[in-house]
CSV table of C-alpha atoms in Angstrom, one decimal:
chain,number,residue,atom,x,y,z
A,1,MET,CA,-34.6,68.6,-3.5
A,2,GLU,CA,-35.3,66.8,-0.2
A,3,GLN,CA,-38.7,65.9,-1.6
A,4,ASN,CA,-37.1,64.6,-4.8
A,5,ARG,CA,-34.8,62.4,-2.7
A,6,ARG,CA,-37.7,61.0,-0.8
A,7,GLU,CA,-39.6,60.2,-4.0
A,8,GLY,CA,-36.6,58.8,-5.7
A,9,SER,CA,-36.7,61.4,-8.6
A,10,GLY,CA,-33.0,62.3,-8.4
A,11,PRO,CA,-29.9,60.3,-9.0
A,12,LEU,CA,-28.5,58.3,-6.1
A,13,ARG,CA,-25.0,59.3,-4.7
A,14,ASN,CA,-24.0,55.7,-4.5
A,15,GLN,CA,-25.3,53.4,-7.3
A,16,TYR,CA,-24.7,50.4,-5.0
A,17,HIS,CA,-26.7,51.9,-2.2
A,18,LEU,CA,-29.7,49.6,-1.7
A,19,GLN,CA,-31.9,52.0,0.4
A,20,GLY,CA,-33.3,54.0,-2.6
A,21,SER,CA,-35.1,53.2,-5.8
A,22,LYS,CA,-35.1,55.0,-9.0
A,23,PRO,CA,-38.0,55.3,-11.4
A,24,GLU,CA,-37.6,53.2,-14.5
A,25,THR,CA,-37.6,56.4,-16.6
A,26,ASP,CA,-34.8,58.0,-14.6
A,27,VAL,CA,-31.7,58.4,-16.9
A,28,PRO,CA,-28.5,59.7,-15.3
A,29,ALA,CA,-26.8,62.8,-16.6
A,30,PRO,CA,-23.9,62.4,-19.1
A,31,SER,CA,-21.3,63.3,-16.5
A,32,SER,CA,-22.7,60.6,-14.2
A,33,ARG,CA,-22.5,58.0,-16.9
A,34,ARG,CA,-18.9,58.9,-17.6
A,35,ARG,CA,-18.0,58.5,-14.0
A,36,ARG,CA,-19.8,55.1,-13.9
A,37,ASN,CA,-18.0,53.9,-17.0
A,38,ARG,CA,-14.6,55.0,-15.6
A,39,ARG,CA,-15.3,53.0,-12.4
A,40,ILE,CA,-16.3,49.9,-14.4
A,41,LEU,CA,-13.2,50.2,-16.6
A,42,THR,CA,-11.0,50.6,-13.5
A,43,VAL,CA,-12.5,47.5,-11.9
A,44,LEU,CA,-11.9,45.5,-15.1
A,45,ILE,CA,-8.3,46.6,-15.4
A,46,VAL,CA,-7.6,45.7,-11.7
A,47,LEU,CA,-9.2,42.3,-12.2
A,48,PHE,CA,-7.2,41.7,-15.4
A,49,LEU,CA,-3.9,42.5,-13.6
A,50,LEU,CA,-4.8,40.3,-10.6
A,51,VAL,CA,-5.7,37.3,-12.9
A,52,GLY,CA,-2.5,37.7,-14.9
A,53,LEU,CA,-0.2,38.1,-11.9
A,54,GLY,CA,-2.1,35.3,-10.0
A,55,GLY,CA,-1.6,32.9,-12.9
A,56,ARG,CA,2.1,33.5,-13.1
A,57,TRP,CA,2.4,33.1,-9.3
A,58,ALA,CA,0.4,29.8,-9.4
A,59,ASP,CA,2.4,28.4,-12.3
A,60,GLY,CA,5.6,29.1,-10.5
A,61,PHE,CA,4.3,27.7,-7.2
A,62,PHE,CA,3.1,24.4,-8.7
A,63,HIS,CA,6.2,24.1,-10.8
A,64,TRP,CA,8.3,24.5,-7.7
A,65,ASN,CA,6.0,22.2,-5.7
A,66,GLY,CA,6.2,19.5,-8.4
A,67,GLU,CA,9.9,19.5,-8.4
A,68,ARG,CA,9.8,19.3,-4.6
A,69,GLU,CA,7.5,16.3,-4.7
A,70,THR,CA,9.7,14.4,-7.2
A,71,SER,CA,12.5,14.6,-4.6
A,72,LYS,CA,10.6,14.9,-1.4
A,73,THR,CA,12.8,12.4,0.4
A,74,LEU,CA,15.8,14.7,-0.2
A,75,GLN,CA,14.0,17.9,0.6
A,76,ARG,CA,13.1,17.2,4.2
A,77,ALA,CA,16.7,17.0,5.3
A,78,GLU,CA,17.2,20.3,7.1
A,79,LYS,CA,14.3,19.7,9.4
A,80,ARG,CA,15.3,16.1,10.3
A,81,THR,CA,18.9,17.1,10.9
A,82,GLU,CA,17.7,19.8,13.3
A,83,HIS,CA,15.6,17.3,15.2
A,84,HIS,CA,18.6,14.9,15.6
A,85,PRO,CA,21.6,17.1,16.3
A,86,SER,CA,23.3,14.5,18.3
A,87,ARG,CA,23.7,12.0,15.4
A,88,ASP,CA,27.4,11.9,14.4
A,89,THR,CA,27.6,11.3,10.7
A,90,SER,CA,31.3,11.3,10.4
A,91,SER,CA,32.0,8.2,12.5
A,92,ASP,CA,30.1,5.2,13.8
A,93,GLU,CA,30.2,3.4,17.2
A,94,GLU,CA,29.8,-0.2,16.0
A,95,PRO,CA,32.4,-2.7,17.3
A,96,ALA,CA,35.5,-2.7,15.1
A,97,ASP,CA,35.9,-6.5,15.1
A,98,TRP,CA,33.4,-6.9,12.3
A,99,TRP,CA,33.1,-3.5,10.8
A,100,ASP,CA,35.9,-1.1,10.0
A,101,PRO,CA,34.5,2.0,8.2
A,102,SER,CA,38.0,3.2,7.6
A,103,ASP,CA,39.2,0.1,5.7
A,104,PRO,CA,41.1,1.7,2.7
A,105,ASN,CA,41.5,-1.6,0.8
A,106,THR,CA,37.9,-2.2,0.1
A,107,ALA,CA,36.8,1.0,-1.6
A,108,ALA,CA,35.1,0.3,-4.9
A,109,GLN,CA,33.2,2.0,-7.6
A,110,ALA,CA,29.7,1.2,-8.7
A,111,ASP,CA,29.0,-1.6,-11.1
A,112,PRO,CA,29.4,-0.2,-14.6
A,113,GLU,CA,26.7,-2.4,-16.0
A,114,LYS,CA,24.0,-0.5,-17.7
A,115,GLU,CA,20.5,-0.4,-16.2
A,116,THR,CA,17.2,-0.3,-18.1
A,117,PRO,CA,15.4,3.0,-18.6
A,118,ARG,CA,13.0,2.0,-15.8
A,119,ASP,CA,15.9,1.6,-13.4
A,120,GLN,CA,17.4,5.0,-14.3
A,121,GLU,CA,14.2,6.8,-13.3
A,122,ILE,CA,14.8,6.1,-9.6
A,123,GLN,CA,17.4,8.5,-8.1
A,124,ALA,CA,16.0,9.1,-4.7
A,125,PRO,CA,16.4,6.5,-1.9
A,126,PRO,CA,13.4,4.4,-0.9
A,127,ALA,CA,11.0,6.0,1.6
A,128,THR,CA,12.0,4.9,5.1
A,129,GLY,CA,9.8,4.1,8.1
A,130,PRO,CA,9.9,2.6,11.6
A,131,SER,CA,11.4,-0.9,11.8
A,132,HIS,CA,8.4,-2.5,13.5
A,133,ARG,CA,6.4,-2.0,10.3
A,134,ILE,CA,8.7,-4.5,8.5
A,135,PRO,CA,7.1,-7.9,9.1
A,136,HIS,CA,9.5,-10.4,7.5
A,137,ASN,CA,12.1,-11.9,9.9
A,138,ASN,CA,11.6,-9.1,12.4
A,139,TRP,CA,13.0,-10.7,15.5
A,140,HIS,CA,13.9,-7.4,17.1
A,141,ASN,CA,10.6,-5.6,17.5
A,142,PRO,CA,7.8,-7.3,15.6
A,143,ASP,CA,4.3,-5.9,15.5
A,144,MET,CA,2.5,-8.3,17.9
A,145,ASN,CA,-0.8,-6.5,17.4
A,146,ARG,CA,-1.0,-7.1,13.7
A,147,HIS,CA,-4.3,-8.6,12.4
A,148,HIS,CA,-4.8,-10.9,9.6
A,149,SER,CA,-6.1,-9.6,6.3
A,150,PHE,CA,-9.8,-9.9,5.5
A,151,SER,CA,-9.3,-9.2,1.8
A,152,PRO,CA,-10.8,-11.9,-0.5
A,153,ARG,CA,-8.4,-14.1,-2.4
A,154,LYS,CA,-9.0,-16.4,-5.3
A,155,SER,CA,-8.6,-20.1,-4.9
A,156,PRO,CA,-5.8,-21.3,-7.2
A,157,GLU,CA,-7.4,-24.7,-7.9
A,158,HIS,CA,-8.1,-24.0,-11.5
A,159,HIS,CA,-4.8,-22.4,-12.3
A,160,ILE,CA,-2.1,-24.6,-10.8
A,161,PRO,CA,-1.6,-27.9,-12.8
A,162,ALA,CA,-1.5,-31.1,-10.8
A,163,ARG,CA,1.7,-33.2,-11.0
A,164,LEU,CA,1.0,-36.8,-10.5
A,165,HIS,CA,4.6,-38.0,-10.2
A,166,PRO,CA,6.9,-35.6,-8.3
A,167,PRO,CA,10.6,-36.4,-8.2
A,168,ASP,CA,11.7,-38.9,-5.6
A,169,LEU,CA,14.2,-37.1,-3.5
A,170,SER,CA,15.3,-38.2,0.0
A,171,PRO,CA,15.8,-35.5,2.6
A,172,VAL,CA,19.6,-35.6,2.3
A,173,ALA,CA,20.0,-36.2,-1.4
A,174,SER,CA,21.0,-33.7,-4.1
A,175,PRO,CA,20.6,-34.5,-7.7
A,176,ASN,CA,23.5,-32.3,-8.8
A,177,ASN,CA,27.2,-32.2,-8.1
A,178,ARG,CA,27.1,-29.5,-5.5
A,179,GLN,CA,28.7,-29.3,-2.0
A,180,MET,CA,25.6,-27.7,-0.5
A,181,GLN,CA,22.0,-27.6,-1.6
A,182,LEU,CA,20.7,-24.2,-2.7
A,183,SER,CA,17.0,-23.2,-2.2
A,184,VAL,CA,15.5,-19.9,-3.3
A,185,ARG,CA,12.4,-18.0,-2.4
A,186,PHE,CA,10.4,-16.8,-5.3
A,187,PRO,CA,8.8,-13.3,-4.6
A,188,TYR,CA,5.2,-12.9,-5.8
A,189,TRP,CA,5.6,-9.1,-5.6
A,190,ASP,CA,8.3,-9.1,-8.3
A,191,GLU,CA,7.4,-12.0,-10.6
A,192,LYS,CA,8.8,-10.8,-13.9
A,193,LYS,CA,12.3,-10.2,-12.6
A,194,ALA,CA,12.3,-13.3,-10.5
A,195,LEU,CA,11.1,-15.5,-13.3
A,196,ASP,CA,13.8,-14.2,-15.7
A,197,ARG,CA,16.4,-15.0,-13.0
A,198,LEU,CA,14.9,-18.5,-12.4
A,199,GLU,CA,15.0,-19.4,-16.1
A,200,LYS,CA,18.6,-18.4,-16.4
A,201,MET,CA,19.9,-19.9,-13.2
A,202,ALA,CA,17.8,-23.0,-12.8
A,203,GLU,CA,20.7,-25.4,-13.2
A,204,GLN,CA,22.2,-24.2,-9.9
A,205,ILE,CA,19.0,-24.5,-7.8
A,206,ASP,CA,17.8,-27.6,-5.9
A,207,GLU,CA,14.7,-26.2,-4.3
A,208,LEU,CA,12.1,-23.5,-5.1
A,209,ASN,CA,9.9,-22.0,-2.4
A,210,TYR,CA,6.7,-21.1,-4.2
A,211,PRO,CA,3.8,-20.4,-4.1
A,212,TRP,CA,2.9,-18.5,-0.9
A,213,LEU,CA,-0.1,-19.6,1.0
A,214,ASP,CA,-1.7,-18.0,4.0
A,215,VAL,CA,-3.4,-19.8,6.9
A,216,GLN,CA,-6.9,-18.7,7.5
A,217,ALA,CA,-8.7,-18.5,10.9
A,218,ASN,CA,-10.5,-21.8,10.3
A,219,GLY,CA,-7.4,-23.7,9.3
A,220,THR,CA,-7.8,-23.5,5.6
A,221,LEU,CA,-5.2,-22.2,3.1
A,222,ARG,CA,-5.5,-19.4,0.6
A,223,LEU,CA,-3.1,-18.4,-2.2
A,224,ARG,CA,-1.4,-15.1,-1.6
A,225,HIS,CA,-1.6,-12.5,-4.4
A,226,GLY,CA,0.2,-13.4,-7.7
A,227,SER,CA,-0.3,-14.1,-11.4
A,228,GLU,CA,-2.7,-16.8,-12.4
A,229,LYS,CA,-0.6,-17.8,-15.4
A,230,LEU,CA,2.8,-18.0,-13.5
A,231,PRO,CA,2.4,-21.3,-11.7
A,232,ALA,CA,2.3,-23.4,-15.0
A,233,ARG,CA,5.5,-21.7,-16.2
A,234,ILE,CA,7.2,-22.3,-12.9
A,235,ARG,CA,6.1,-25.9,-12.8
A,236,SER,CA,7.7,-26.6,-16.2
A,237,ILE,CA,11.0,-25.2,-15.0
A,238,VAL,CA,10.8,-27.2,-11.8
A,239,ASP,CA,10.1,-30.4,-13.7
A,240,LYS,CA,12.8,-29.8,-16.3
A,241,HIS,CA,15.5,-29.3,-13.7
A,242,ARG,CA,14.2,-31.7,-11.1
A,243,MET,CA,13.9,-29.2,-8.3
A,244,ARG,CA,12.0,-29.7,-5.1
A,245,GLN,CA,9.0,-27.3,-5.0
A,246,LEU,CA,7.9,-26.4,-1.5
A,247,PRO,CA,5.0,-23.9,-1.1
A,248,VAL,CA,5.6,-21.4,1.8
A,249,ILE,CA,2.9,-21.6,4.4
A,250,GLY,CA,2.6,-18.2,6.2
A,251,SER,CA,0.6,-16.9,9.2
A,252,GLN,CA,-0.1,-13.5,7.7
A,253,TYR,CA,2.2,-12.1,10.4
A,254,ALA,CA,-0.8,-12.3,12.7
A,255,PRO,CA,0.3,-13.8,16.0
A,256,GLY,CA,-3.1,-13.6,17.6
A,257,GLN,CA,-4.8,-15.6,14.8
A,258,ILE,CA,-2.1,-18.4,14.7
A,259,HIS,CA,-2.2,-18.5,18.5
A,260,ARG,CA,-6.0,-19.3,18.5
A,261,LEU,CA,-5.5,-21.9,15.8
A,262,LEU,CA,-2.6,-23.7,17.5
A,263,GLN,CA,-4.4,-23.8,20.8
A,264,ASP,CA,-7.5,-25.4,19.2
A,265,PRO,CA,-6.8,-29.1,18.4
A,266,LYS,CA,-9.6,-29.3,15.9
A,267,LYS,CA,-8.4,-26.3,13.9
A,268,ARG,CA,-4.8,-27.6,14.1
A,269,ASP,CA,-5.9,-30.9,12.6
A,270,MET,CA,-7.9,-29.0,10.0
A,271,LEU,CA,-4.7,-27.2,8.9
A,272,THR,CA,-2.7,-30.4,8.8
A,273,ARG,CA,-5.3,-32.0,6.5
A,274,GLU,CA,-5.5,-28.9,4.3
A,275,ILE,CA,-1.7,-28.9,3.9
A,276,LEU,CA,-1.7,-32.6,2.9
A,277,ARG,CA,-4.6,-31.9,0.5
A,278,TRP,CA,-2.6,-29.2,-1.3
A,279,VAL,CA,0.6,-31.3,-1.4
A,280,GLU,CA,-1.2,-34.3,-2.9
A,281,HIS,CA,-3.4,-32.5,-5.3
A,282,TYR,CA,-0.7,-30.3,-6.9
A,283,GLY,CA,2.2,-32.8,-6.5
A,284,TYR,CA,4.3,-30.6,-4.3
A,285,ASP,CA,7.4,-32.2,-2.8
A,286,GLY,CA,6.5,-31.0,0.7
A,287,VAL,CA,6.0,-27.6,2.4
A,288,GLU,CA,7.9,-24.9,4.2
A,289,ILE,CA,6.3,-23.6,7.4
A,290,GLN,CA,7.1,-20.0,8.0
A,291,PHE,CA,5.0,-18.8,11.0
A,292,GLN,CA,6.2,-15.4,12.2
A,293,PRO,CA,5.9,-14.0,14.7
A,294,LEU,CA,4.9,-16.6,17.3
A,295,LEU,CA,3.9,-16.0,20.9
A,296,PRO,CA,6.1,-17.6,23.6
A,297,GLN,CA,3.1,-19.4,25.0
A,298,ASP,CA,2.7,-21.2,21.6
A,299,ARG,CA,6.2,-22.9,21.8
A,300,LYS,CA,4.8,-26.3,22.9
A,301,SER,CA,1.7,-26.3,20.7
A,302,PHE,CA,3.8,-25.3,17.6
A,303,VAL,CA,6.1,-28.2,18.2
A,304,GLU,CA,3.2,-30.6,18.5
A,305,PHE,CA,1.7,-29.3,15.2
A,306,VAL,CA,5.1,-29.7,13.4
A,307,GLN,CA,5.6,-33.2,14.8
A,308,ASN,CA,2.1,-34.3,13.6
A,309,LEU,CA,2.6,-32.7,10.2
A,310,SER,CA,6.0,-34.3,9.8
A,311,ARG,CA,4.6,-37.8,10.4
A,312,HIS,CA,1.9,-37.4,7.8
A,313,LEU,CA,4.3,-35.9,5.2
A,314,HIS,CA,6.9,-38.6,5.7
A,315,GLU,CA,4.3,-41.3,5.2
A,316,LYS,CA,4.0,-39.9,1.7
A,317,ASP,CA,7.7,-39.3,1.2
A,318,ARG,CA,7.3,-35.6,1.3
A,319,TRP,CA,9.7,-32.9,2.7
A,320,LEU,CA,9.1,-30.6,5.7
A,321,SER,CA,11.1,-27.4,6.1
A,322,ILE,CA,10.8,-24.9,9.0
A,323,ALA,CA,12.0,-21.3,8.8
A,324,VAL,CA,13.3,-19.9,12.2
A,325,HIS,CA,14.6,-16.6,13.5
A,326,PRO,CA,18.3,-16.5,14.3
A,327,LYS,CA,19.5,-16.7,17.9
A,328,THR,CA,22.6,-17.6,19.9
A,329,ASN,CA,20.9,-19.5,22.7
A,330,ASP,CA,17.5,-21.0,23.5
A,331,ALA,CA,15.9,-17.9,25.0
A,332,GLY,CA,17.3,-15.4,22.5
A,333,ILE,CA,16.8,-11.7,23.1
A,334,SER,CA,13.2,-11.4,22.2
A,335,PRO,CA,9.9,-13.4,22.9
A,336,VAL,CA,9.6,-14.4,19.2
A,337,GLN,CA,12.9,-16.2,19.4
A,338,GLN,CA,11.9,-17.9,22.6
A,339,ALA,CA,8.8,-19.3,20.9
A,340,GLN,CA,10.9,-21.5,18.6
A,341,ASP,CA,12.3,-24.8,20.1
A,342,TRP,CA,15.1,-25.5,17.7
A,343,LYS,CA,15.9,-29.0,19.2
A,344,SER,CA,12.4,-30.3,18.8
A,345,LEU,CA,11.8,-28.6,15.4
A,346,GLY,CA,15.1,-30.0,14.2
A,347,GLU,CA,14.1,-33.6,15.1
A,348,ALA,CA,10.8,-33.3,13.2
A,349,ALA,CA,11.8,-31.4,10.1
A,350,ASP,CA,14.0,-32.3,7.1
A,351,SER,CA,15.6,-28.9,6.9
A,352,VAL,CA,15.7,-25.9,9.3
A,353,LYS,CA,16.2,-22.6,7.6
A,354,ILE,CA,17.9,-20.1,9.9
A,355,MET,CA,17.1,-16.6,8.6
A,356,ALA,CA,20.6,-15.3,9.3
A,357,TYR,CA,20.2,-11.6,8.6
A,358,HIS,CA,18.7,-8.4,10.1
A,359,TYR,CA,21.5,-8.2,12.7
A,360,SER,CA,21.6,-4.4,12.3
A,361,TRP,CA,18.1,-3.0,12.7
A,362,ASN,CA,17.6,0.0,14.9
A,363,LYS,CA,20.9,1.5,13.7
A,364,GLU,CA,22.8,1.2,10.5
A,365,GLY,CA,25.2,-1.6,10.0
A,366,PRO,CA,25.8,-4.9,8.3
A,367,SER,CA,23.0,-7.4,7.9
A,368,ALA,CA,25.0,-10.5,9.0
A,369,PRO,CA,28.5,-9.9,10.5
A,370,LEU,CA,30.5,-13.1,10.4
A,371,SER,CA,31.2,-13.1,14.2
A,372,TRP,CA,27.5,-13.1,14.8
A,373,MET,CA,26.8,-15.8,12.2
A,374,GLU,CA,29.4,-17.9,13.9
A,375,GLN,CA,27.6,-17.6,17.3
A,376,VAL,CA,24.3,-18.5,15.7
A,377,LEU,CA,25.7,-21.6,13.9
A,378,ASN,CA,27.6,-22.8,16.9
A,379,TYR,CA,24.4,-22.8,18.9
A,380,ALA,CA,22.5,-24.4,16.0
A,381,LEU,CA,25.0,-27.3,15.8
A,382,GLN,CA,24.3,-28.1,19.5
A,383,THR,CA,20.6,-28.6,18.8
A,384,ILE,CA,20.1,-29.5,15.1
A,385,PRO,CA,21.9,-32.1,13.0
A,386,ALA,CA,24.3,-30.3,10.6
A,387,LYS,CA,22.9,-31.9,7.5
A,388,LYS,CA,19.5,-30.3,8.3
A,389,ILE,CA,20.8,-26.8,8.8
A,390,ASN,CA,20.2,-24.3,6.0
A,391,VAL,CA,21.6,-20.8,6.4
A,392,SER,CA,19.3,-18.2,4.8
A,393,LEU,CA,21.3,-15.3,3.3
A,394,SER,CA,19.6,-12.1,2.2
A,395,GLY,CA,20.1,-10.7,-1.3
A,396,HIS,CA,19.2,-7.2,-0.3
A,397,GLY,CA,20.2,-4.8,2.5
A,398,TYR,CA,18.8,-1.6,4.0
A,399,ILE,CA,19.2,2.1,3.9
A,400,TRP,CA,18.8,4.3,7.0
A,401,SER,CA,17.8,8.0,7.1
A,402,ASP,CA,17.7,8.1,10.9
A,403,PRO,CA,18.0,5.6,13.7
A,404,ASP,CA,15.0,3.2,13.4
A,405,GLN,CA,14.1,4.8,10.0
A,406,LEU,CA,14.9,2.2,7.3
A,407,ALA,CA,13.8,0.7,4.1
A,408,PRO,CA,14.9,-2.4,2.1
A,409,LEU,CA,17.7,-1.7,-0.5
A,410,SER,CA,18.2,-4.1,-3.4
A,411,TYR,CA,21.4,-4.3,-5.3
A,412,SER,CA,20.0,-2.5,-8.3
A,413,GLU,CA,18.6,0.3,-6.2
A,414,ALA,CA,22.0,0.7,-4.5
A,415,GLN,CA,23.8,0.9,-7.8
A,416,ARG,CA,21.4,3.7,-9.0
A,417,LEU,CA,22.1,5.8,-5.9
A,418,ILE,CA,25.9,5.2,-6.2
A,419,ARG,CA,25.9,6.3,-9.8
A,420,HIS,CA,23.7,9.3,-9.2
A,421,HIS,CA,25.6,10.7,-6.2
A,422,GLN,CA,29.0,9.4,-7.4
A,423,LEU,CA,29.6,7.6,-4.1
A,424,ASN,CA,32.6,5.7,-2.9
A,425,VAL,CA,31.8,2.2,-1.7
A,426,HIS,CA,33.4,0.8,1.5
A,427,ARG,CA,33.6,-2.7,2.7
A,428,GLY,CA,34.0,-4.1,6.2
A,429,LYS,CA,35.4,-7.4,7.4
A,430,SER,CA,32.1,-9.2,6.8
A,431,GLY,CA,32.3,-8.3,3.2
A,432,GLU,CA,29.2,-6.2,3.0
A,433,PRO,CA,29.5,-3.0,0.9
A,434,TRP,CA,28.2,0.2,2.3
A,435,PHE,CA,28.0,3.9,1.5
A,436,ARG,CA,27.2,7.2,3.2
A,437,TYR,CA,26.2,10.5,1.7
A,438,ARG,CA,24.6,13.8,2.6
A,439,ASP,CA,22.2,15.4,0.2
A,440,ASP,CA,20.5,18.8,1.0
A,441,GLY,CA,21.4,18.4,4.7
A,442,GLU,CA,20.2,14.9,5.2
A,443,THR,CA,22.4,11.9,5.8
A,444,TRP,CA,21.8,8.5,4.2
A,445,ILE,CA,23.6,5.3,5.1
A,446,GLY,CA,23.1,2.2,3.0
A,447,TYR,CA,24.2,-1.4,3.3
A,448,TYR,CA,23.6,-3.8,0.5
A,449,GLN,CA,24.7,-7.2,-0.8
A,450,ASP,CA,26.9,-7.9,-3.8
A,451,ALA,CA,28.8,-10.8,-5.2
A,452,ILE,CA,32.0,-10.0,-3.2
A,453,GLY,CA,30.1,-9.9,0.1
A,454,TYR,CA,28.2,-13.1,-0.8
A,455,ARG,CA,31.4,-14.9,-1.6
A,456,THR,CA,32.9,-13.8,1.8
A,457,LYS,CA,29.9,-15.5,3.6
A,458,PHE,CA,29.9,-18.5,1.3
A,459,GLN,CA,33.6,-19.2,1.8
A,460,PHE,CA,33.2,-18.7,5.6
A,461,LEU,CA,30.4,-21.3,5.7
A,462,LYS,CA,32.4,-23.8,3.6
A,463,LYS,CA,35.5,-23.5,5.7
A,464,GLN,CA,34.0,-23.3,9.2
A,465,TYR,CA,30.9,-25.5,8.7
A,466,PRO,CA,31.5,-27.8,5.7
A,467,LYS,CA,28.8,-30.3,6.8
A,468,LEU,CA,25.9,-27.9,6.6
A,469,GLY,CA,22.9,-29.0,4.6
A,470,GLY,CA,22.6,-25.9,2.4
A,471,ILE,CA,22.0,-22.3,1.6
A,472,THR,CA,18.7,-20.5,1.2
A,473,HIS,CA,18.6,-17.3,-0.8
A,474,TRP,CA,16.2,-14.5,0.2
A,475,TYR,CA,14.9,-13.6,-2.4
A,476,LEU,CA,15.2,-14.3,-6.1
A,477,GLY,CA,15.8,-11.1,-8.1
A,478,ALA,CA,17.0,-8.8,-5.3
A,479,GLU,CA,20.6,-10.0,-5.6
A,480,ASP,CA,23.6,-8.9,-7.6
A,481,PRO,CA,23.5,-11.0,-10.8
A,482,LYS,CA,27.1,-11.8,-10.4
A,483,ILE,CA,26.5,-14.0,-7.3
A,484,TRP,CA,25.3,-16.8,-9.6
A,485,ARG,CA,28.7,-17.1,-11.2
A,486,MET,CA,30.3,-17.1,-7.8
A,487,ILE,CA,27.9,-19.8,-6.4
A,488,GLU,CA,28.7,-22.0,-9.4
A,489,GLN,CA,32.4,-21.8,-8.7
A,490,GLU,CA,32.2,-22.0,-4.9
A,491,ASN,CA,29.6,-24.7,-4.6
A,492,ARG,CA,31.2,-27.4,-6.7
A,493,LYS,CA,32.0,-30.6,-4.9
A,494,PRO,CA,35.8,-31.1,-4.6
A,495,SER,CA,37.0,-33.8,-6.9
A,496,LYS,CA,38.1,-37.0,-5.2
A,497,LYS,CA,41.8,-37.6,-5.1
A,498,LYS,CA,42.9,-40.9,-6.6
């Protein structure tokens, strides 16, 4: 037998043992074949059971995970609450002079107007993030290391029709019977909704800020992203209703790039010539300069640039508007506010648009409390002629999931959340509506803008500052549709008494 094993003439004890070899003619006994068949059958049964159970487990896992992804903002609540145990969600520490969260007379229900099917899909709040990532009008903590974009952009020269004879409007004239001029900023990121609103409300608008142009490193301008067919449609509306059309000249939120340009006289002159070329070629009524953020060391060079641009534009009867961060004194509370010399800018420009919002930033609260707006405007009147001051009001608010974790909140988004969670809406002395709710352990606090809050601010401005030049709306389409009816009523010039 030992000889047989050495020669491989007998069956192996383990058929998977690789240290032996069987002759090709070696056929196992019937009992051995039965044992082998039973083993194979057992393996197949086990594999079948594993595949079946595994499939059911995987289906359940991915179904659960899919549901989790569709509401991931609501599912991370427990962890975040554990990380921030000191946050008191039952009360707030803001001064009571402009915000009273216990005001019983201002509770309101959500707007009953029906939304489109697309609107109804969104039930979770927007994804929040750190405040320094929000570039527009971030005078609290802007990203001073932000670089300009290197992405290629199309030149619009073959898509924007030239207008040979723009309307002849002086810097203080209004073609309509309104107490204050109204300008609106047209968002390239929400063109469809904004265009629909513009077509319906054009009779109430004096000035349209569109398109958006970005300053390049060499002093040239490039069109920011947007539809190629849209400019012609907008131009027809502008001409029909005799609006001013001012393109917005932005700095790509890149303080380093605009610093190098402003410090280089040749590049600064190149930018001035480029702006004039665009204005003349496309028949714009002027431009709006919106450089943000600026470095404090660019304060003087920015004024020199604006003064030079103003002279050239006024020689051609064109308008110059400057957008500035809000502040209550010359230095402000941040370097980007210090970089803007309101007195010198007000002397050179035809309108100075004070972006009077984002008061509450690192913590939830109203965007523009009236007591703060009063301080901003009192300082503005000391430095800028009243007829040149435009107060920029925001049509949207913000929602916070934690301190310094926020996201923009439009009126329609707020209404969807209010309906979905059946929330009570409160209102403080500044008129801004707000809500608070907990969902799956996480607390959300949202402030937004509606027609009532807008009316509160509008009436405040009319009563306290009747000689202001106008209102600027940021931005078209984000607002409560009812504000247009309110503006029509509130902005009429009072009839002269005989």
